PDB file of C-alpha atoms in Angstrom:
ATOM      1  CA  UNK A   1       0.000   0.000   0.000  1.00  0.00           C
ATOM      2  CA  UNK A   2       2.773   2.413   1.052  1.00  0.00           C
ATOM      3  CA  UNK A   3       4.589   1.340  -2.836  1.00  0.00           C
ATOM      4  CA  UNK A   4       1.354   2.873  -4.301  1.00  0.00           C
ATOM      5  CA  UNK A   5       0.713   6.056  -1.797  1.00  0.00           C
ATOM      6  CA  UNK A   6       4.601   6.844  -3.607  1.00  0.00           C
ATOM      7  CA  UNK A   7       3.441   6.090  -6.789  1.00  0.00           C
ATOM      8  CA  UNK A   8       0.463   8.634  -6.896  1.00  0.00           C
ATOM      9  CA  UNK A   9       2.598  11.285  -4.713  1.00  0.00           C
ATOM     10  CA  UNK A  10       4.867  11.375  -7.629  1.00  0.00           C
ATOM     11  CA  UNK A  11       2.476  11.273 -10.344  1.00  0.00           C
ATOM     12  CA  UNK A  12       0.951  14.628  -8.540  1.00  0.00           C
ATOM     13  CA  UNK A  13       4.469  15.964  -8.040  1.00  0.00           C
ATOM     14  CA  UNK A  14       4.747  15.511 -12.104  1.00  0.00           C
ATOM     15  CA  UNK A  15       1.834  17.197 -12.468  1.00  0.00           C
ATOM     16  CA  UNK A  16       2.531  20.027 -10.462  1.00  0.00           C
ATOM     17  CA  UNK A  17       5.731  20.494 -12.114  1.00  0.00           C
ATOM     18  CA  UNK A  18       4.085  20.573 -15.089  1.00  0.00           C
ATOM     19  CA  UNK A  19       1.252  23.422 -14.283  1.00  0.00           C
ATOM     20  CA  UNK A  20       4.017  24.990 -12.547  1.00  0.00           C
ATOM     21  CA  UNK A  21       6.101  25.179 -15.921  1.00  0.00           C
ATOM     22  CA  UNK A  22       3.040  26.223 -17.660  1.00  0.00           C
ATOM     23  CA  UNK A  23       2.114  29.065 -15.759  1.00  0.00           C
ATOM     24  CA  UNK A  24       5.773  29.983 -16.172  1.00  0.00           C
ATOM     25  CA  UNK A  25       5.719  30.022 -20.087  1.00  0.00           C
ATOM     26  CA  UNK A  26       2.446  32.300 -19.807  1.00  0.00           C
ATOM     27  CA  UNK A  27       3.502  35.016 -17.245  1.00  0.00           C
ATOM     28  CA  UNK A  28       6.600  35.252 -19.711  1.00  0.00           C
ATOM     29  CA  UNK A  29       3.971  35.734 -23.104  1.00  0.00           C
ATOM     30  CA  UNK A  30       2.089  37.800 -20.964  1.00  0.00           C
ATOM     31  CA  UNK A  31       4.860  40.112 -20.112  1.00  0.00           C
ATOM     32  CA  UNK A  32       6.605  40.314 -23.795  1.00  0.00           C
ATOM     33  CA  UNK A  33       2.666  41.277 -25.257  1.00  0.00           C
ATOM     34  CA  UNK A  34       2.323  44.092 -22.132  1.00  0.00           C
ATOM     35  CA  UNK A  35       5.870  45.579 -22.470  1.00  0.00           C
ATOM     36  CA  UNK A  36       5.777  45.847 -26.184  1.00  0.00           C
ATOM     37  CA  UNK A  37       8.797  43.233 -26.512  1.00  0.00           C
ATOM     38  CA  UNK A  38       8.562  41.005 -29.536  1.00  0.00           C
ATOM     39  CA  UNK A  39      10.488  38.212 -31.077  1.00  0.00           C
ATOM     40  CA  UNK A  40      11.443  39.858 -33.792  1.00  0.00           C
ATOM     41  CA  UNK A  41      15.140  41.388 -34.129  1.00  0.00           C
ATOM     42  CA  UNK A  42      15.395  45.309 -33.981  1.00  0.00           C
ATOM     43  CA  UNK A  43      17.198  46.555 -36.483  1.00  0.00           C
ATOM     44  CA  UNK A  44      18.659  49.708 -33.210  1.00  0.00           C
ATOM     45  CA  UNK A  45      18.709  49.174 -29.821  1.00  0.00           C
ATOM     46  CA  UNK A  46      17.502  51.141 -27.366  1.00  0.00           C
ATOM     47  CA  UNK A  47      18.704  54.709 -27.802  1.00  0.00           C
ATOM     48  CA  UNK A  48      19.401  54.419 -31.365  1.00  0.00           C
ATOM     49  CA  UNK A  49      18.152  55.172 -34.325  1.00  0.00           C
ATOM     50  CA  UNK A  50      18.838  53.511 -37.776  1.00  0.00           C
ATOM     51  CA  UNK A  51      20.480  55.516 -40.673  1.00  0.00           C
ATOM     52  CA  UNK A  52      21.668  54.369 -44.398  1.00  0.00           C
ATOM     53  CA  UNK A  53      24.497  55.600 -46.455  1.00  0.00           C
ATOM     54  CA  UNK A  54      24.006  57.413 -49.641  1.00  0.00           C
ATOM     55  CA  UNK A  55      23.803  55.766 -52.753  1.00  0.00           C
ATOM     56  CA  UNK A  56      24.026  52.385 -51.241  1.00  0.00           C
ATOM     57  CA  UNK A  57      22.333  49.738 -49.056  1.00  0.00           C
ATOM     58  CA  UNK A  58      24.264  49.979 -46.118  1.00  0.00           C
ATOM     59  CA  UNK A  59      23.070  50.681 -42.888  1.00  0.00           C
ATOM     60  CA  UNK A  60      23.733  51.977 -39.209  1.00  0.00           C
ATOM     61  CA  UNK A  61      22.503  53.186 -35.625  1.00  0.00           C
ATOM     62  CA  UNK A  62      23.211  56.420 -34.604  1.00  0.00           C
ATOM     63  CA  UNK A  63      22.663  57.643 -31.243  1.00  0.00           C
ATOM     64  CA  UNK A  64      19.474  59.308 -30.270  1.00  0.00           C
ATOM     65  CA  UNK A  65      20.076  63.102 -30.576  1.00  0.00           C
ATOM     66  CA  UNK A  66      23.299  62.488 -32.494  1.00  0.00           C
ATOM     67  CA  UNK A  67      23.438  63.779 -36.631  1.00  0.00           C
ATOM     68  CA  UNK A  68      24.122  60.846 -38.773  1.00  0.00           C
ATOM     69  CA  UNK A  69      27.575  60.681 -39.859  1.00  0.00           C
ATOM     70  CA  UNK A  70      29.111  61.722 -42.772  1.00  0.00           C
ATOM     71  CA  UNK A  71      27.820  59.498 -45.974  1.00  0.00           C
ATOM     72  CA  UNK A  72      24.644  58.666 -44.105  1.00  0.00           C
ATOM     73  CA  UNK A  73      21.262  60.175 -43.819  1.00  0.00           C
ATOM     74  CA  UNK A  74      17.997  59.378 -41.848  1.00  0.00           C
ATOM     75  CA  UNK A  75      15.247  56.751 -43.036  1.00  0.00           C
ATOM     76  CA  UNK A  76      12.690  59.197 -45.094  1.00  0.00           C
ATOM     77  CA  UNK A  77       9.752  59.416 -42.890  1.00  0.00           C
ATOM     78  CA  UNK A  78       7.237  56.325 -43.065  1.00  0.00           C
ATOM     79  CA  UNK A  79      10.103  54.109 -44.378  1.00  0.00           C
ATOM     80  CA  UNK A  80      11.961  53.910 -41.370  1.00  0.00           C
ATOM     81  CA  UNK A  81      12.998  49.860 -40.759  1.00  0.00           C
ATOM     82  CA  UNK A  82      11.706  48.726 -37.384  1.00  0.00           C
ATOM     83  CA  UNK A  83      13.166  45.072 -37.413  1.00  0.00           C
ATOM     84  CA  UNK A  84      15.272  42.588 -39.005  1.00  0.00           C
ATOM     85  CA  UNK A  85      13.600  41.787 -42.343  1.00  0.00           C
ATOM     86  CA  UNK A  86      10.185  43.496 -42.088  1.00  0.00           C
ATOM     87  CA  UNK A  87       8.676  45.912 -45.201  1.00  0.00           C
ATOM     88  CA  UNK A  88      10.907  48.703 -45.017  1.00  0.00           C
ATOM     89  CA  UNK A  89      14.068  46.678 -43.862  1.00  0.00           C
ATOM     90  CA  UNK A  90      13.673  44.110 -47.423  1.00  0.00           C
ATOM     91  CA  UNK A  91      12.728  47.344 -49.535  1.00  0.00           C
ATOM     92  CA  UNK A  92      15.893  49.348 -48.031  1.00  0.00           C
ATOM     93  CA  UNK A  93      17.554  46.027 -49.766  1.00  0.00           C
ATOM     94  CA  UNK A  94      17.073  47.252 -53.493  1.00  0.00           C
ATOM     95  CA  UNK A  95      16.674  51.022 -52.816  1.00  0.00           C
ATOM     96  CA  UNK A  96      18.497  53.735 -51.503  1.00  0.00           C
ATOM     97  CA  UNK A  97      18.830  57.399 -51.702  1.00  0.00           C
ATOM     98  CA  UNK A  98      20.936  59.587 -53.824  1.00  0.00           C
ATOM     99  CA  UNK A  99      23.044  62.965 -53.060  1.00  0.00           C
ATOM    100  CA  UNK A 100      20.193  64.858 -53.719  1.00  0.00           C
ATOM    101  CA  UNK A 101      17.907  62.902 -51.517  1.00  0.00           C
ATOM    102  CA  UNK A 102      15.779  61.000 -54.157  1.00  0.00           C
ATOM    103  CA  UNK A 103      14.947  57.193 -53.412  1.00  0.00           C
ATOM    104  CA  UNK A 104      16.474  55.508 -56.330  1.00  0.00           C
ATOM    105  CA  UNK A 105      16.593  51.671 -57.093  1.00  0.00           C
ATOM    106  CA  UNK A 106      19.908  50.289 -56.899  1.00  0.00           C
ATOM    107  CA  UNK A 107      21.264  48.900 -59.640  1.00  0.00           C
ATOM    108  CA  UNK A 108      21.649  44.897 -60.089  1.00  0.00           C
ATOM    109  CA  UNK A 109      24.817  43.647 -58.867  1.00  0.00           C
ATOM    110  CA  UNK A 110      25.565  46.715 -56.955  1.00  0.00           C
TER     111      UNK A 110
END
């Protein structure tokens, strides 16, 4: 009898775990959707702000109240990439902007 009093104490430790575990997960999804976090990669941290060279793809972060450096400029306004791979960041890929400040495409191979 004592064998099976065990056997059900440990089943119902299991289980606890389990629920334990569980609740874990969700305080942790709950959090990330309440403090804005996501899964996604940000293209700047925290303080930052992203910036792209002229006449090319590249890219940068630039301190917040800091004027991007020479051979860079701000995101136009609206096109701004948030995170790794999302609209702006893939059309930023095959665009850029020239001396004068025009989004161009960039050319193949470039």
């Amino acid at each position: 009898m004592r064998a099976q009093g065990t056997a059900q104490g440990t089943a119902r430790g299991r289980g606890r775990s389990r629920a334990a575990a569980g609740l874990a997960l969700a305080a942790v999804a709950v959090a990330a959707l309440t403090t804005g976090c996501s899964m996604e990669d940000a293209i700047c941290g925290g303080g930052e702000y992203p910036v792209m060279t002229v006449g090319g793809t590249g890219s940068a972060c630039q301190p917040d109240g800091e004027a991007p450096p020479k051979g860079y400029v701000r995101y136009p306004e609206g096109k701004v990439p948030a995170h790794v791979d999302d609209k702006w960041d893939l059309y930023w890929r095959t665009h850029t902007v020239d001396k004068k400040g025009d989004i161009i495409e960039v050319p193949a191979g470039s």
